[in-house]
mmCIF file of C-alpha atoms in Angstrom:
data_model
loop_
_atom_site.group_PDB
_atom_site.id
_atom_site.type_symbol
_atom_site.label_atom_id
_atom_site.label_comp_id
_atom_site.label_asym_id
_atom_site.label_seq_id
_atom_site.Cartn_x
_atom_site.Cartn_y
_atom_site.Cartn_z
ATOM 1 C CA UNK A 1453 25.666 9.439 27.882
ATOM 2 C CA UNK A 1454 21.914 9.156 27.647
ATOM 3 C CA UNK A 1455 20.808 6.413 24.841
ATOM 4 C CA UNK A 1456 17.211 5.525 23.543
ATOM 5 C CA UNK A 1457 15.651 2.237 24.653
ATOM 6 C CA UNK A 1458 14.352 -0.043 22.557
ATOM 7 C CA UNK A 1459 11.716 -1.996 24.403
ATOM 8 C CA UNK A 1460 9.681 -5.196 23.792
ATOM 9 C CA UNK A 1461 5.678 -4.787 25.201
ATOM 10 C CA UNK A 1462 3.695 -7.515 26.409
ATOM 11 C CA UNK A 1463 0.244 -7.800 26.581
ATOM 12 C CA UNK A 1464 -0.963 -10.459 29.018
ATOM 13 C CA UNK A 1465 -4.863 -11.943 28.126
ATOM 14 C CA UNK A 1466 -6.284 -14.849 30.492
ATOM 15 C CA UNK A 1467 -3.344 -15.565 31.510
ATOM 16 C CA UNK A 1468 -1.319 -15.796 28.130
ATOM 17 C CA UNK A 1469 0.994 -13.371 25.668
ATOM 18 C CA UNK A 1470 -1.389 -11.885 23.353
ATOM 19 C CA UNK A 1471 -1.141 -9.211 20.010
ATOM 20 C CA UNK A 1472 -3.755 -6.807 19.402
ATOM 21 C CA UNK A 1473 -4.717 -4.793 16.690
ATOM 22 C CA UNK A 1474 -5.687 -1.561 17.105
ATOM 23 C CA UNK A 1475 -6.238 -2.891 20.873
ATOM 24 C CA UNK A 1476 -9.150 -5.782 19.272
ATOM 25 C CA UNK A 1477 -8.852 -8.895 18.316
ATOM 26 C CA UNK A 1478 -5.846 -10.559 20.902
ATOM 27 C CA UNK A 1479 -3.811 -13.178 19.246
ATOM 28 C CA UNK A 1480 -2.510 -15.465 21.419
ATOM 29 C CA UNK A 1481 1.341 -16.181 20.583
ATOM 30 C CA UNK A 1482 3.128 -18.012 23.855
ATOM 31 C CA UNK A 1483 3.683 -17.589 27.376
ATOM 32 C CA UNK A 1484 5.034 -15.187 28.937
ATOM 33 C CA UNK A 1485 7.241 -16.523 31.610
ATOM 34 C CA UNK A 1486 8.726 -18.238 28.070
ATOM 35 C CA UNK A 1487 8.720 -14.863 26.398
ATOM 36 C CA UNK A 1488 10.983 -13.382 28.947
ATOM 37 C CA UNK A 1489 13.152 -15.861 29.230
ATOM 38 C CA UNK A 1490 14.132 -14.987 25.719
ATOM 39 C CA UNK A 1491 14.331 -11.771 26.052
ATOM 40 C CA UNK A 1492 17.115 -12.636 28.694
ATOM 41 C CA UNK A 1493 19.167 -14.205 25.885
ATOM 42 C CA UNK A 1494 19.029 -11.105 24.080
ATOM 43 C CA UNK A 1495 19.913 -8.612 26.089
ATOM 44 C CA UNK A 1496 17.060 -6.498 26.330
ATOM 45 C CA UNK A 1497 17.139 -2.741 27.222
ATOM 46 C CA UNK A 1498 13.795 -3.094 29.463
ATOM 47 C CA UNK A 1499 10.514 -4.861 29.344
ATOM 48 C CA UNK A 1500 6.654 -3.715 29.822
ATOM 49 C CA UNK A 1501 4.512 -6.154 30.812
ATOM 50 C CA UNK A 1502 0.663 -5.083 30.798
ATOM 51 C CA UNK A 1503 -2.491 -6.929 31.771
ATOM 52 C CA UNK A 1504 -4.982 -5.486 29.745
ATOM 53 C CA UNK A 1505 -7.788 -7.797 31.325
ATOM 54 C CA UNK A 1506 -7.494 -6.339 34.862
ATOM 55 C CA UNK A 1507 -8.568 -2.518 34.353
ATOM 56 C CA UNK A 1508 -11.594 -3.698 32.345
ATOM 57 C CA UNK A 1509 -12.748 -6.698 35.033
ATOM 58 C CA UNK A 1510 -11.841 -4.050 37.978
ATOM 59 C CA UNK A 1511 -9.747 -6.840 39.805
ATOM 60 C CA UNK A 1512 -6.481 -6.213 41.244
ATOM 61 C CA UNK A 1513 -2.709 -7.085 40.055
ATOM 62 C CA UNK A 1514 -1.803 -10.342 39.286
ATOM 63 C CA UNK A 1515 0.993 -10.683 42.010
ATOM 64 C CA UNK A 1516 1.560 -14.302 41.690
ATOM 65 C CA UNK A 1517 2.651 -13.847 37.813
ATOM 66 C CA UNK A 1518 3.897 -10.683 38.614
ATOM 67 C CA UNK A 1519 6.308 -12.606 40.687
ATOM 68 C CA UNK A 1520 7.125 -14.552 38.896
ATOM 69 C CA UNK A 1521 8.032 -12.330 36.108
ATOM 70 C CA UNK A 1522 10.140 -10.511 38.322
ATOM 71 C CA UNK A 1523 12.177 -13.427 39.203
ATOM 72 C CA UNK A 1524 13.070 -14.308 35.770
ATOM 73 C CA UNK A 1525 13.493 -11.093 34.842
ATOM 74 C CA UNK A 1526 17.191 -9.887 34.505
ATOM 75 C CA UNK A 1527 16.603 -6.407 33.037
ATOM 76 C CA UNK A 1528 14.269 -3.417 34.281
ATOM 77 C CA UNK A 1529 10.911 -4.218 34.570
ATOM 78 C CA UNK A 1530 7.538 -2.011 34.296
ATOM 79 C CA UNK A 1531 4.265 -3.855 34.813
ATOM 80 C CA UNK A 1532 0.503 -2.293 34.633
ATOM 81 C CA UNK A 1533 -2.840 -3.698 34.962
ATOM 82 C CA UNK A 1534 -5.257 -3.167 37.607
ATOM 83 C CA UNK A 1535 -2.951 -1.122 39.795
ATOM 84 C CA UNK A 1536 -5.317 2.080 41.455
ATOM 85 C CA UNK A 1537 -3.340 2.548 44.733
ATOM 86 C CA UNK A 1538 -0.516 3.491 45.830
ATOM 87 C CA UNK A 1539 -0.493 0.551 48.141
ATOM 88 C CA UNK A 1540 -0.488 -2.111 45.471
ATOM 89 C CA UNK A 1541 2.270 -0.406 43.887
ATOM 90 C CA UNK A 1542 4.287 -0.414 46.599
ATOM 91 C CA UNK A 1543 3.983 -4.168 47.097
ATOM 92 C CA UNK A 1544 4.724 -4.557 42.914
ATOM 93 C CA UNK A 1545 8.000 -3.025 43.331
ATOM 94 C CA UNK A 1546 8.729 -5.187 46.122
ATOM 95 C CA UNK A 1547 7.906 -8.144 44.454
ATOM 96 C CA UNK A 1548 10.869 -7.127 42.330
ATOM 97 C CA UNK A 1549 10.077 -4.882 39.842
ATOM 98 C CA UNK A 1550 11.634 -1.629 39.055
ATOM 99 C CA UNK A 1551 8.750 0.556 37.301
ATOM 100 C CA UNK A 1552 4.669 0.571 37.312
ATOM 101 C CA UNK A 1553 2.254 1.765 35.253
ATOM 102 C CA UNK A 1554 -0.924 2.890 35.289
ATOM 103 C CA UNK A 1555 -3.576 4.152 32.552
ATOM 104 C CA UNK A 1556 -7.450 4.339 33.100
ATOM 105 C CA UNK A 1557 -6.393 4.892 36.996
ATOM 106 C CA UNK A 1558 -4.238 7.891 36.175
ATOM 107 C CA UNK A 1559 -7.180 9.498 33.525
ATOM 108 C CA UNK A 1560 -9.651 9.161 36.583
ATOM 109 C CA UNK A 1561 -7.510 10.438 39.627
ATOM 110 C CA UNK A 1562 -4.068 12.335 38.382
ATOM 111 C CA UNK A 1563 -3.186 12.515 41.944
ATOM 112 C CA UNK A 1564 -2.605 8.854 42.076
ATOM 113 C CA UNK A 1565 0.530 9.557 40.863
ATOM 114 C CA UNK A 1566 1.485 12.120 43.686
ATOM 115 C CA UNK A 1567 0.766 9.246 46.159
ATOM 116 C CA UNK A 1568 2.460 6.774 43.792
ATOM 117 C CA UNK A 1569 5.522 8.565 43.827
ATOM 118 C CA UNK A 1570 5.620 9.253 47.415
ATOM 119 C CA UNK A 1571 5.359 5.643 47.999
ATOM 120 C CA UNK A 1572 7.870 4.332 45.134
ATOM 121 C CA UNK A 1573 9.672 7.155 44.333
ATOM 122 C CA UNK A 1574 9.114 9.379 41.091
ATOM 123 C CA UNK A 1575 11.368 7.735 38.900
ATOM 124 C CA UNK A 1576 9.459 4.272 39.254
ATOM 125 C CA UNK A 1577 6.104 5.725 38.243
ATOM 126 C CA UNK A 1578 5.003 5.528 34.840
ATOM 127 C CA UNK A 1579 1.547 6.961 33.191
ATOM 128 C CA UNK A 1580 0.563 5.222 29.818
ATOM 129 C CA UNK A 1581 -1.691 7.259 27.671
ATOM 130 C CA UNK A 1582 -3.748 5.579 25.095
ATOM 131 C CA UNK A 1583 -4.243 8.056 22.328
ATOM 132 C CA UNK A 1584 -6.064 7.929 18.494
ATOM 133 C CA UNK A 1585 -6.927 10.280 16.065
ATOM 134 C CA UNK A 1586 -9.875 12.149 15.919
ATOM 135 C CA UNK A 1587 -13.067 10.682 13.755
ATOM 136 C CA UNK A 1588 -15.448 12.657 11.696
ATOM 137 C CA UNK A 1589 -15.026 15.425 8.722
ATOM 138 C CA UNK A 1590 -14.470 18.417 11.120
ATOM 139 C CA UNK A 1591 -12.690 16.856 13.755
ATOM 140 C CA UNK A 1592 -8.956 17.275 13.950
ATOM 141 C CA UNK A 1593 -5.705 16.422 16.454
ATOM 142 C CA UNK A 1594 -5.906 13.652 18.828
ATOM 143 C CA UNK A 1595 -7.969 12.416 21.799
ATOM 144 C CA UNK A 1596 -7.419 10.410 25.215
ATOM 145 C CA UNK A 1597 -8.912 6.558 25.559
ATOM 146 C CA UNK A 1598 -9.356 4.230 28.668
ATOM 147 C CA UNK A 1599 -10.251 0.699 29.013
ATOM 148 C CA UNK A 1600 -8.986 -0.678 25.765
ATOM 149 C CA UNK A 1601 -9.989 2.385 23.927
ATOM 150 C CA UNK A 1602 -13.520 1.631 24.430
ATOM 151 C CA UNK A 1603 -14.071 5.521 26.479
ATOM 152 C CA UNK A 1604 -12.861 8.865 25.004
ATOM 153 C CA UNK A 1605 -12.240 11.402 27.190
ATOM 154 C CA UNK A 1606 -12.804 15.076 26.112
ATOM 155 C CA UNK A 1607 -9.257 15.790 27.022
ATOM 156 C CA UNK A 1608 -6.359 16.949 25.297
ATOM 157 C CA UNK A 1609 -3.726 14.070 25.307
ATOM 158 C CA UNK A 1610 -0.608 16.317 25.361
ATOM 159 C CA UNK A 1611 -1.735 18.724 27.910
ATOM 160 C CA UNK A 1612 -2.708 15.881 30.176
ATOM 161 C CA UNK A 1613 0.352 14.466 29.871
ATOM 162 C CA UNK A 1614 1.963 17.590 31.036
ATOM 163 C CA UNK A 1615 -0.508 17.626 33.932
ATOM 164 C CA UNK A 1616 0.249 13.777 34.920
ATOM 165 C CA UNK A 1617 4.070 14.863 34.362
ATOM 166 C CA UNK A 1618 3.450 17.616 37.125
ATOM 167 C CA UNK A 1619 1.659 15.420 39.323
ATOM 168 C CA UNK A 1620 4.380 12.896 39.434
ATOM 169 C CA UNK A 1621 4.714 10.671 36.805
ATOM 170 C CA UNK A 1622 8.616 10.200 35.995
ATOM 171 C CA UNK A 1623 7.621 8.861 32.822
ATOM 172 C CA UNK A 1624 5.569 9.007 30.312
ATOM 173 C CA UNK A 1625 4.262 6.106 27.460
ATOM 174 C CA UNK A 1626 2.297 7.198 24.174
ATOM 175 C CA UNK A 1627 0.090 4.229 22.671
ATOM 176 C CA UNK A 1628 -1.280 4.855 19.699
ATOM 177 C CA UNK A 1629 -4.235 2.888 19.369
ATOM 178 C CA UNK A 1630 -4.560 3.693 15.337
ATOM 179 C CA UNK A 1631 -1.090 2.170 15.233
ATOM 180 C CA UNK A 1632 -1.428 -0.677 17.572
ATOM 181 C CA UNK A 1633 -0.114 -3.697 15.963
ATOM 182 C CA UNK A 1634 -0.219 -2.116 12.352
ATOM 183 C CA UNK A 1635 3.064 -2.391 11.416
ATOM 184 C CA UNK A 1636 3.405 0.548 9.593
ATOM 185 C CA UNK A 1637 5.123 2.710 11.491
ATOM 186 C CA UNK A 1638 5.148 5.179 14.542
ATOM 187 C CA UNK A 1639 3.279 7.984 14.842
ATOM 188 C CA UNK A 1640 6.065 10.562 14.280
ATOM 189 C CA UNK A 1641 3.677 13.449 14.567
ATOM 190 C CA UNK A 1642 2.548 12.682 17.755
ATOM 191 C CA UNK A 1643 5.589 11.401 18.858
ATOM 192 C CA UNK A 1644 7.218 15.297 18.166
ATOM 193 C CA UNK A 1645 4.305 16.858 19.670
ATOM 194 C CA UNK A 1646 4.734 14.773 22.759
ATOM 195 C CA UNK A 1647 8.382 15.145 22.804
ATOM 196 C CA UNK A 1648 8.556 18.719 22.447
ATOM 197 C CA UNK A 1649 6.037 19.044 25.224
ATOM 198 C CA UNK A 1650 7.134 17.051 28.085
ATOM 199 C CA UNK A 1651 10.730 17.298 30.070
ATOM 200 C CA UNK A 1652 10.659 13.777 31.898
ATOM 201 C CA UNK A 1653 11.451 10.556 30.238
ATOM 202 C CA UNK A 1654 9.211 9.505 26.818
ATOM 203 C CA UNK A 1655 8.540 6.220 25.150
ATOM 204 C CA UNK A 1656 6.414 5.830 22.210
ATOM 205 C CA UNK A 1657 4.431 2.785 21.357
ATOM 206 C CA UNK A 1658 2.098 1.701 18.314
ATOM 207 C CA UNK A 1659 3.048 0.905 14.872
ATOM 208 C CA UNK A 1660 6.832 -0.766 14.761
ATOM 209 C CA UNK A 1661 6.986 -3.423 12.042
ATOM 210 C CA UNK A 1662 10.812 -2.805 10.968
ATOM 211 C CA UNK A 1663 14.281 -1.347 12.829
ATOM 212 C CA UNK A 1664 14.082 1.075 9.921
ATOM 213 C CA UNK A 1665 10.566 2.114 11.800
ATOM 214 C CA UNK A 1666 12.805 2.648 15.171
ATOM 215 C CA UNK A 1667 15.426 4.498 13.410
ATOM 216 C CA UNK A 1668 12.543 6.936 12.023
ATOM 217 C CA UNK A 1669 11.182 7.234 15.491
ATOM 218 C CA UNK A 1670 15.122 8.449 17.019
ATOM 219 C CA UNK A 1671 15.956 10.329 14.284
ATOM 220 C CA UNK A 1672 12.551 12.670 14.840
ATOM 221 C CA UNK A 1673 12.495 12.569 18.730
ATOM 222 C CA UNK A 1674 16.348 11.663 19.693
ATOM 223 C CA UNK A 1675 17.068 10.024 23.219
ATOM 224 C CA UNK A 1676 13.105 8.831 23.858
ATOM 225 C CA UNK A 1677 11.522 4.907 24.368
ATOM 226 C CA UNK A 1678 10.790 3.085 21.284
ATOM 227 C CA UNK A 1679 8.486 0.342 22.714
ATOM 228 C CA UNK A 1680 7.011 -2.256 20.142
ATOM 229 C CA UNK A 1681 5.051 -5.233 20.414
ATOM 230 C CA UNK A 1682 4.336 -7.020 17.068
ATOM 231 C CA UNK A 1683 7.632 -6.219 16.258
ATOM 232 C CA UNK A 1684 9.465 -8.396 18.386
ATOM 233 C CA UNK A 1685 6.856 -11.556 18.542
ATOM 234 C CA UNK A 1686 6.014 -11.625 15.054
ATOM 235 C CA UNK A 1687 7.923 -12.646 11.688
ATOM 236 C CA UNK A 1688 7.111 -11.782 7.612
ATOM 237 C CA UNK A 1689 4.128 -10.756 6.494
ATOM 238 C CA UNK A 1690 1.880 -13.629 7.438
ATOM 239 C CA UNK A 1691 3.252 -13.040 11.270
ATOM 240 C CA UNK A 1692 4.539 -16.210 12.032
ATOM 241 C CA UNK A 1693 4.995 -15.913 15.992
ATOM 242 C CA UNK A 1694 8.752 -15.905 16.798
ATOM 243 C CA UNK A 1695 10.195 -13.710 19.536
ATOM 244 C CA UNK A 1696 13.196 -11.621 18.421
ATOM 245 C CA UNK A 1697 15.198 -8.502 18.968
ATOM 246 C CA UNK A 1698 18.216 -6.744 17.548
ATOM 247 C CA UNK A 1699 21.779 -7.844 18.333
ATOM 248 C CA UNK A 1700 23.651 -5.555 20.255
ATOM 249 C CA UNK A 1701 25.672 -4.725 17.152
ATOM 250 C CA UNK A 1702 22.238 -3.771 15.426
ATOM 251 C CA UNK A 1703 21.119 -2.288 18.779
ATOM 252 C CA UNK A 1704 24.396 0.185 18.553
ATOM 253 C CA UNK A 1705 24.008 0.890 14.939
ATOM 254 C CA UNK A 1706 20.621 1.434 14.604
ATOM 255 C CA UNK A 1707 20.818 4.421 17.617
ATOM 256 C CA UNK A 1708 23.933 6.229 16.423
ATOM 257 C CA UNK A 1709 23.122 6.534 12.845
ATOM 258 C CA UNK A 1710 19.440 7.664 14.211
ATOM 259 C CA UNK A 1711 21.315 9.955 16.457
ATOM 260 C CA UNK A 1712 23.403 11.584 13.975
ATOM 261 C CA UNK A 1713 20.120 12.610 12.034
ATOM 262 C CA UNK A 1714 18.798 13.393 14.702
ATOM 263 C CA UNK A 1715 21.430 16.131 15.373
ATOM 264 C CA UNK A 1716 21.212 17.378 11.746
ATOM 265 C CA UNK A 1717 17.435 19.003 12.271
#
């Protein structure tokens, strides 16, 4: 039976594990070699790993960290940052890891992902979309950003993702930017939009602060990624770094009762 994955994101900065907020401001909270380790000991479902330095300075993967992230690694792994050919994705999943991903590349050349998936196989090629409501008193729905969010793009974020979807993409990852590292919850209305639109594999990121905020997300969308960041490194309200992540127990409760609503609409 198909179940939703809850899944930790890490943002990698110089080097270290960083937070964002609304993709500014990167607090540095530990390293990530550290970071996964942990995640180990609890059992994660999977784990994104993204360099959000290497798009922005043009430079290529890190494949000595990504190495070594895939060697301590003992669940799926999906890395992004700086990855524009099919080539360097190739040698990413033979460094060990199962999934890549790849943003600003993807926005600028859709057919990356054809050659992706030819080289890696569709179901190891995943397209994250950084997405943010519309600004201004006439403007309404949602628009696409690269690069940290710093360029808009006058396309329409769910059609696009159908489009990457068709060129090869065998998943799909929603950031939403307004959300990003919030705490206040997922973007349920984009989530549903996105959900409703696209038949491969969706995870949602942007906004998780509680497991009550994951159950909201399952119970709208059903069988879909719930990917958090703040989430699972921070703790109370004055975000005292500690990495965490529900018990299998909580893991198990948290999707059936989500489930069950979900079934109800």
């Amino acid at each position: 039976m198909l179940r939703p994955r809850i899944i930790p994101c890490l943002l990698v900065h110089k080097g270290g594990l960083v937070k964002t907020q609304q993709f500014k401001a990167p607090k540095y909270v530990g390293d990530p070699i550290n970071a996964v380790k942990i995640f180990n000991e609890k059992e994660s479902d999977e784990l994104m790993v993204v360099d959000i330095d290497a798009a922005v300075n043009k430079v290529e993967p890190n494949y000595a960290l990504i190495a070594k992230l895939a060697a301590e690694c003992r669940m799926p792994l999906c890395y992004g940052g700086g990855v524009t050919t099919a080539e360097q994705a190739a040698r990413i999943i033979d460094l060990g890891v199962e999934k890549v991903s790849v943003s600003s590349a993807a926005v600028a050349a859709p057919s990356l992902l054809t050659r992706m998936a030819e080289a890696i196989g569709r179901q190891s090629v995943v397209a994250v979309l950084d997405v943010r409501k519309k600004t201004g008193l006439f403007s309404k729905g949602y628009e696409l950003t690269t690069h940290n969010a710093k360029t808009a793009h006058k396309l329409d974020p769910v059609a696009f993702a159908r489009q990457l979807q068709d060129a090869g993409a065998g998943e799909i990852v929603i950031n939403s930017v307004d959300r990003d590292g919030e705490m206040k919850g997922y973007d349920i209305e984009l989530a549903k939009q996105m959900r409703g639109a696209l038949k491969v594999p969706l995870t949602i990121l942007g906004g998780a602060g509680s497991h009550e905020h994951v159950g909201e997300l399952l119970a709208a969308c059903g069988v879909i990624g719930a990917a958090a960041g703040s989430l699972f490194v921070f703790k109370g309200q004055y975000r005292a770094v500690l990495i965490n992540y529900p018990t299998p127990q909580q893991k198990d409760d948290l999707c059936r009762a989500a489930l069950r609503s979900h079934s109800k609409l």
